[in-house]
PDB file of C-alpha atoms in Angstrom:
ATOM      1  CA  MET A   1     114.946 126.043 146.630  1.00 56.00           C
ATOM      2  CA  THR A   2     111.358 126.526 145.437  1.00 48.00           C
ATOM      3  CA  ASN A   3     109.206 123.411 145.528  1.00 50.00           C
ATOM      4  CA  SER A   4     106.665 123.781 142.723  1.00 47.00           C
ATOM      5  CA  SER A   5     104.866 120.745 141.312  1.00 43.00           C
ATOM      6  CA  THR A   6     107.198 120.692 138.290  1.00 51.00           C
ATOM      7  CA  GLN A   7     110.386 120.848 140.352  1.00 72.00           C
ATOM      8  CA  LYS A   8     112.077 118.248 142.482  1.00 82.00           C
ATOM      9  CA  ARG A   9     110.844 117.947 146.043  1.00 96.00           C
ATOM     10  CA  THR A  10     113.492 118.955 148.546  1.00 98.00           C
ATOM     11  CA  ALA A  11     114.264 118.172 152.165  1.00 98.00           C
ATOM     12  CA  LEU A  12     116.656 120.160 154.311  1.00 98.00           C
ATOM     13  CA  ILE A  13     118.510 117.718 156.566  1.00 98.00           C
ATOM     14  CA  VAL A  14     119.895 119.405 159.688  1.00 98.00           C
ATOM     15  CA  GLY A  15     122.167 117.044 161.599  1.00 98.00           C
ATOM     16  CA  ASP A  16     123.435 116.937 165.146  1.00 98.00           C
ATOM     17  CA  VAL A  17     122.721 120.563 166.052  1.00 98.00           C
ATOM     18  CA  GLN A  18     121.629 119.665 169.541  1.00 98.00           C
ATOM     19  CA  THR A  19     122.006 121.099 173.018  1.00 98.00           C
ATOM     20  CA  GLY A  20     124.916 119.024 174.321  1.00 97.00           C
ATOM     21  CA  ILE A  21     126.925 119.097 171.108  1.00 98.00           C
ATOM     22  CA  VAL A  22     126.616 122.873 170.727  1.00 98.00           C
ATOM     23  CA  ARG A  23     127.598 123.323 174.388  1.00 97.00           C
ATOM     24  CA  GLU A  24     130.525 120.868 174.420  1.00 96.00           C
ATOM     25  CA  PHE A  25     131.957 121.460 170.936  1.00 97.00           C
ATOM     26  CA  PRO A  26     132.527 125.207 170.335  1.00 97.00           C
ATOM     27  CA  PHE A  27     132.979 124.803 166.564  1.00 98.00           C
ATOM     28  CA  ALA A  28     129.304 123.750 166.326  1.00 98.00           C
ATOM     29  CA  ARG A  29     128.035 127.114 167.568  1.00 98.00           C
ATOM     30  CA  SER A  30     128.808 128.888 164.297  1.00 97.00           C
ATOM     31  CA  VAL A  31     126.052 127.087 162.389  1.00 98.00           C
ATOM     32  CA  VAL A  32     123.225 127.956 164.787  1.00 98.00           C
ATOM     33  CA  PRO A  33     122.598 131.581 163.646  1.00 98.00           C
ATOM     34  CA  VAL A  34     122.773 130.570 159.970  1.00 98.00           C
ATOM     35  CA  LEU A  35     120.301 127.735 160.517  1.00 98.00           C
ATOM     36  CA  ALA A  36     118.018 129.876 162.693  1.00 98.00           C
ATOM     37  CA  GLU A  37     117.560 132.162 159.680  1.00 98.00           C
ATOM     38  CA  THR A  38     117.550 129.484 156.975  1.00 98.00           C
ATOM     39  CA  ILE A  39     115.143 126.905 158.396  1.00 98.00           C
ATOM     40  CA  PRO A  40     112.031 129.126 158.706  1.00 98.00           C
ATOM     41  CA  LEU A  41     112.559 130.490 155.180  1.00 97.00           C
ATOM     42  CA  ALA A  42     113.029 127.004 153.754  1.00 98.00           C
ATOM     43  CA  ARG A  43     109.945 125.760 155.589  1.00 97.00           C
ATOM     44  CA  ARG A  44     107.831 128.640 154.224  1.00 96.00           C
ATOM     45  CA  ALA A  45     109.020 127.778 150.699  1.00 95.00           C
ATOM     46  CA  GLY A  46     107.691 124.234 151.085  1.00 96.00           C
ATOM     47  CA  THR A  47     110.942 122.443 151.889  1.00 98.00           C
ATOM     48  CA  HIS A  48     110.501 119.538 154.285  1.00 98.00           C
ATOM     49  CA  ILE A  49     112.734 119.937 157.350  1.00 98.00           C
ATOM     50  CA  VAL A  50     114.393 116.847 158.791  1.00 98.00           C
ATOM     51  CA  TYR A  51     116.351 117.047 162.029  1.00 98.00           C
ATOM     52  CA  LEU A  52     118.844 114.297 162.738  1.00 98.00           C
ATOM     53  CA  ARG A  53     119.296 113.716 166.443  1.00 98.00           C
ATOM     54  CA  ALA A  54     122.380 111.769 167.597  1.00 97.00           C
ATOM     55  CA  GLY A  55     121.766 109.582 170.630  1.00 97.00           C
ATOM     56  CA  LEU A  56     123.088 106.366 172.129  1.00 96.00           C
ATOM     57  CA  ARG A  57     121.365 104.087 174.607  1.00 96.00           C
ATOM     58  CA  PRO A  58     122.520 104.922 178.161  1.00 95.00           C
ATOM     59  CA  ASN A  59     123.300 101.228 178.822  1.00 96.00           C
ATOM     60  CA  GLY A  60     125.640 101.121 175.803  1.00 95.00           C
ATOM     61  CA  THR A  61     124.018  98.160 174.068  1.00 95.00           C
ATOM     62  CA  ASP A  62     124.328  99.983 170.732  1.00 95.00           C
ATOM     63  CA  VAL A  63     128.060 100.718 171.133  1.00 95.00           C
ATOM     64  CA  HIS A  64     130.214  98.047 169.517  1.00 95.00           C
ATOM     65  CA  PRO A  65     133.612  97.402 171.137  1.00 94.00           C
ATOM     66  CA  ASN A  66     135.335  97.941 167.763  1.00 96.00           C
ATOM     67  CA  ASN A  67     133.863 101.439 167.371  1.00 94.00           C
ATOM     68  CA  SER A  68     136.182 103.719 169.342  1.00 95.00           C
ATOM     69  CA  VAL A  69     134.401 106.879 168.161  1.00 92.00           C
ATOM     70  CA  MET A  70     131.015 105.742 169.488  1.00 94.00           C
ATOM     71  CA  GLN A  71     132.683 104.468 172.672  1.00 93.00           C
ATOM     72  CA  HIS A  72     134.153 107.939 173.211  1.00 92.00           C
ATOM     73  CA  PHE A  73     130.797 109.646 172.607  1.00 93.00           C
ATOM     74  CA  HIS A  74     129.023 107.219 174.926  1.00 94.00           C
ATOM     75  CA  SER A  75     131.613 107.939 177.632  1.00 94.00           C
ATOM     76  CA  MET A  76     130.616 111.625 177.499  1.00 93.00           C
ATOM     77  CA  GLY A  77     127.408 110.598 179.295  1.00 91.00           C
ATOM     78  CA  GLU A  78     124.332 112.758 178.995  1.00 94.00           C
ATOM     79  CA  VAL A  79     125.738 114.658 175.996  1.00 94.00           C
ATOM     80  CA  PHE A  80     125.025 111.623 173.802  1.00 95.00           C
ATOM     81  CA  HIS A  81     122.553 109.519 175.788  1.00 95.00           C
ATOM     82  CA  ASP A  82     119.278 109.383 173.870  1.00 95.00           C
ATOM     83  CA  THR A  83     117.171 109.895 177.011  1.00 96.00           C
ATOM     84  CA  SER A  84     118.944 113.144 177.904  1.00 96.00           C
ATOM     85  CA  GLU A  85     117.757 116.671 177.140  1.00 97.00           C
ATOM     86  CA  ASP A  86     121.284 117.212 175.807  1.00 97.00           C
ATOM     87  CA  THR A  87     120.285 115.275 172.688  1.00 97.00           C
ATOM     88  CA  SER A  88     117.329 117.559 171.965  1.00 97.00           C
ATOM     89  CA  ILE A  89     117.552 119.995 169.053  1.00 98.00           C
ATOM     90  CA  VAL A  90     119.124 123.251 170.237  1.00 98.00           C
ATOM     91  CA  HIS A  91     116.396 125.698 171.331  1.00 97.00           C
ATOM     92  CA  ALA A  92     117.384 128.372 168.796  1.00 97.00           C
ATOM     93  CA  LEU A  93     116.068 126.043 166.063  1.00 98.00           C
ATOM     94  CA  THR A  94     112.341 125.542 166.194  1.00 93.00           C
ATOM     95  CA  VAL A  95     110.977 122.079 165.481  1.00 97.00           C
ATOM     96  CA  ASP A  96     107.617 122.455 163.760  1.00 97.00           C
ATOM     97  CA  PRO A  97     105.003 119.681 164.098  1.00 97.00           C
ATOM     98  CA  ALA A  98     105.277 119.121 160.324  1.00 97.00           C
ATOM     99  CA  ASP A  99     109.041 118.519 160.547  1.00 98.00           C
ATOM    100  CA  SER A 100     110.583 115.076 160.916  1.00 98.00           C
ATOM    101  CA  VAL A 101     113.005 114.212 163.717  1.00 98.00           C
ATOM    102  CA  VAL A 102     115.097 111.087 163.145  1.00 98.00           C
ATOM    103  CA  LEU A 103     117.126 109.469 165.915  1.00 98.00           C
ATOM    104  CA  LYS A 104     120.455 108.137 164.688  1.00 98.00           C
ATOM    105  CA  ARG A 105     123.109 106.121 166.456  1.00 97.00           C
ATOM    106  CA  ARG A 106     125.957 106.494 163.975  1.00 97.00           C
ATOM    107  CA  ALA A 107     127.468 109.310 161.887  1.00 97.00           C
ATOM    108  CA  SER A 108     125.204 108.838 158.860  1.00 98.00           C
ATOM    109  CA  GLY A 109     121.598 109.889 159.027  1.00 98.00           C
ATOM    110  CA  PHE A 110     120.751 106.759 157.043  1.00 98.00           C
ATOM    111  CA  ALA A 111     122.656 104.056 158.984  1.00 97.00           C
ATOM    112  CA  GLY A 112     120.049 102.007 160.850  1.00 95.00           C
ATOM    113  CA  THR A 113     117.380 104.748 160.756  1.00 98.00           C
ATOM    114  CA  ASP A 114     114.086 105.354 158.997  1.00 98.00           C
ATOM    115  CA  LEU A 115     115.362 108.491 157.207  1.00 98.00           C
ATOM    116  CA  ASP A 116     115.064 106.957 153.737  1.00 98.00           C
ATOM    117  CA  MET A 117     111.468 105.898 154.477  1.00 98.00           C
ATOM    118  CA  VAL A 118     110.613 109.406 155.712  1.00 98.00           C
ATOM    119  CA  LEU A 119     112.079 110.997 152.574  1.00 98.00           C
ATOM    120  CA  ARG A 120     110.439 108.545 150.175  1.00 98.00           C
ATOM    121  CA  SER A 121     107.099 108.915 151.974  1.00 97.00           C
ATOM    122  CA  LYS A 122     107.302 112.655 151.316  1.00 97.00           C
ATOM    123  CA  ARG A 123     108.378 111.923 147.694  1.00 97.00           C
ATOM    124  CA  ILE A 124     111.651 113.763 148.230  1.00 98.00           C
ATOM    125  CA  ASP A 125     114.068 113.709 145.275  1.00 97.00           C
ATOM    126  CA  ARG A 126     116.680 116.131 146.537  1.00 98.00           C
ATOM    127  CA  VAL A 127     118.351 116.557 149.916  1.00 98.00           C
ATOM    128  CA  VAL A 128     120.254 119.550 151.217  1.00 98.00           C
ATOM    129  CA  VAL A 129     122.540 118.579 154.081  1.00 98.00           C
ATOM    130  CA  CYS A 130     123.892 120.805 156.842  1.00 98.00           C
ATOM    131  CA  GLY A 131     124.967 120.600 160.467  1.00 98.00           C
ATOM    132  CA  VAL A 132     127.957 119.232 162.330  1.00 98.00           C
ATOM    133  CA  ALA A 133     130.480 117.915 161.828  1.00 98.00           C
ATOM    134  CA  SER A 134     131.428 118.290 158.174  1.00 98.00           C
ATOM    135  CA  SER A 135     133.841 115.344 158.331  1.00 98.00           C
ATOM    136  CA  ALA A 136     131.403 113.095 160.207  1.00 97.00           C
ATOM    137  CA  MET A 137     127.613 113.475 159.964  1.00 98.00           C
ATOM    138  CA  VAL A 138     127.655 115.673 156.852  1.00 98.00           C
ATOM    139  CA  ALA A 139     130.067 113.520 154.837  1.00 98.00           C
ATOM    140  CA  ALA A 140     128.497 110.226 155.925  1.00 98.00           C
ATOM    141  CA  THR A 141     124.955 111.428 155.191  1.00 98.00           C
ATOM    142  CA  VAL A 142     125.956 112.986 151.858  1.00 98.00           C
ATOM    143  CA  TYR A 143     127.569 109.777 150.600  1.00 98.00           C
ATOM    144  CA  ALA A 144     124.693 107.595 151.799  1.00 98.00           C
ATOM    145  CA  ALA A 145     122.146 109.912 150.140  1.00 98.00           C
ATOM    146  CA  ALA A 146     124.069 109.829 146.868  1.00 98.00           C
ATOM    147  CA  ASP A 147     124.225 106.020 147.036  1.00 97.00           C
ATOM    148  CA  LEU A 148     120.426 106.022 147.422  1.00 98.00           C
ATOM    149  CA  ASP A 149     120.104 108.164 144.265  1.00 97.00           C
ATOM    150  CA  TYR A 150     119.046 111.436 145.852  1.00 98.00           C
ATOM    151  CA  GLU A 151     120.321 114.670 144.363  1.00 98.00           C
ATOM    152  CA  VAL A 152     122.544 116.128 147.066  1.00 98.00           C
ATOM    153  CA  GLU A 153     123.587 119.635 148.022  1.00 98.00           C
ATOM    154  CA  VAL A 154     125.557 120.906 151.009  1.00 98.00           C
ATOM    155  CA  LEU A 155     125.207 124.348 152.594  1.00 98.00           C
ATOM    156  CA  SER A 156     128.831 125.311 153.224  1.00 98.00           C
ATOM    157  CA  ASP A 157     128.186 127.999 155.840  1.00 98.00           C
ATOM    158  CA  ALA A 158     125.604 125.891 157.663  1.00 98.00           C
ATOM    159  CA  CYS A 159     128.198 123.164 158.329  1.00 98.00           C
ATOM    160  CA  ALA A 160     131.240 123.220 160.560  1.00 98.00           C
ATOM    161  CA  ASP A 161     134.081 120.971 161.560  1.00 98.00           C
ATOM    162  CA  PRO A 162     136.589 121.060 164.420  1.00 98.00           C
ATOM    163  CA  ASP A 163     139.274 121.382 161.730  1.00 98.00           C
ATOM    164  CA  PRO A 164     138.504 124.340 159.422  1.00 97.00           C
ATOM    165  CA  GLU A 165     140.911 123.002 156.785  1.00 98.00           C
ATOM    166  CA  VAL A 166     139.057 119.690 156.637  1.00 98.00           C
ATOM    167  CA  HIS A 167     135.775 121.595 156.241  1.00 98.00           C
ATOM    168  CA  ARG A 168     137.265 123.707 153.460  1.00 98.00           C
ATOM    169  CA  PHE A 169     138.656 120.644 151.663  1.00 98.00           C
ATOM    170  CA  LEU A 170     135.285 118.879 151.808  1.00 98.00           C
ATOM    171  CA  VAL A 171     133.137 121.773 150.583  1.00 98.00           C
ATOM    172  CA  GLU A 172     135.584 123.236 148.073  1.00 98.00           C
ATOM    173  CA  MET A 173     137.136 120.099 146.614  1.00 98.00           C
ATOM    174  CA  LEU A 174     135.854 116.676 147.635  1.00 98.00           C
ATOM    175  CA  PHE A 175     132.073 117.158 147.568  1.00 98.00           C
ATOM    176  CA  PRO A 176     132.072 118.994 144.199  1.00 98.00           C
ATOM    177  CA  ALA A 177     134.409 116.346 142.737  1.00 97.00           C
ATOM    178  CA  ARG A 178     131.822 113.712 143.734  1.00 96.00           C
ATOM    179  CA  GLY A 179     128.924 115.527 142.051  1.00 97.00           C
ATOM    180  CA  VAL A 180     127.560 117.160 145.195  1.00 98.00           C
ATOM    181  CA  ALA A 181     126.382 120.740 144.745  1.00 98.00           C
ATOM    182  CA  VAL A 182     127.748 123.188 147.312  1.00 98.00           C
ATOM    183  CA  SER A 183     126.333 126.628 148.053  1.00 98.00           C
ATOM    184  CA  THR A 184     125.919 129.003 150.939  1.00 98.00           C
ATOM    185  CA  ALA A 185     122.588 129.130 152.712  1.00 98.00           C
ATOM    186  CA  SER A 186     121.722 132.502 151.172  1.00 97.00           C
ATOM    187  CA  GLU A 187     122.641 131.289 147.674  1.00 98.00           C
ATOM    188  CA  TRP A 188     120.428 128.237 148.156  1.00 97.00           C
ATOM    189  CA  LEU A 189     117.526 130.280 149.517  1.00 96.00           C
ATOM    190  CA  THR A 190     117.598 132.615 146.523  1.00 94.00           C
ATOM    191  CA  SER A 191     117.986 129.872 143.900  1.00 86.00           C
TER     192      SER A 191
END
């Protein structure tokens, strides 16, 4: 995790750990204590922290009729409306002025956002992805990051999914088979 001048520069991408999601989706609560410990330590070690914030326009102009998942999220109202406090980062995770917060309107942190520009501006070579859900934001962001030639790692205990078996399959089999490093938060912090 150390960011010396001879090592690759790293960003910790924390996705969708926001007030409404943590309240409405109980599986998401498990990552909050892990991230509350991990983020300050990563920040002190020189890792750039990027929060992904999921939010849709209240008037629905960014929700395509073919996208049933986004239609469902939009129908949940304030939980996913970008003007709502429900889309703010959960209070247990402190957003430092030096951190980046990226608004996204799809599962991937890269789809239609300025995340790649933020990372390249900070000369980031390596991204460590965590948050919720493993089968949505994490997987979509991991694959997009790999396609953009970032080194990618996932923190297995700082991610969660409504289906624990899907989470296990992703972190134990699929991600490693695709060249994505997987570790626990404590393993990553001590590496």
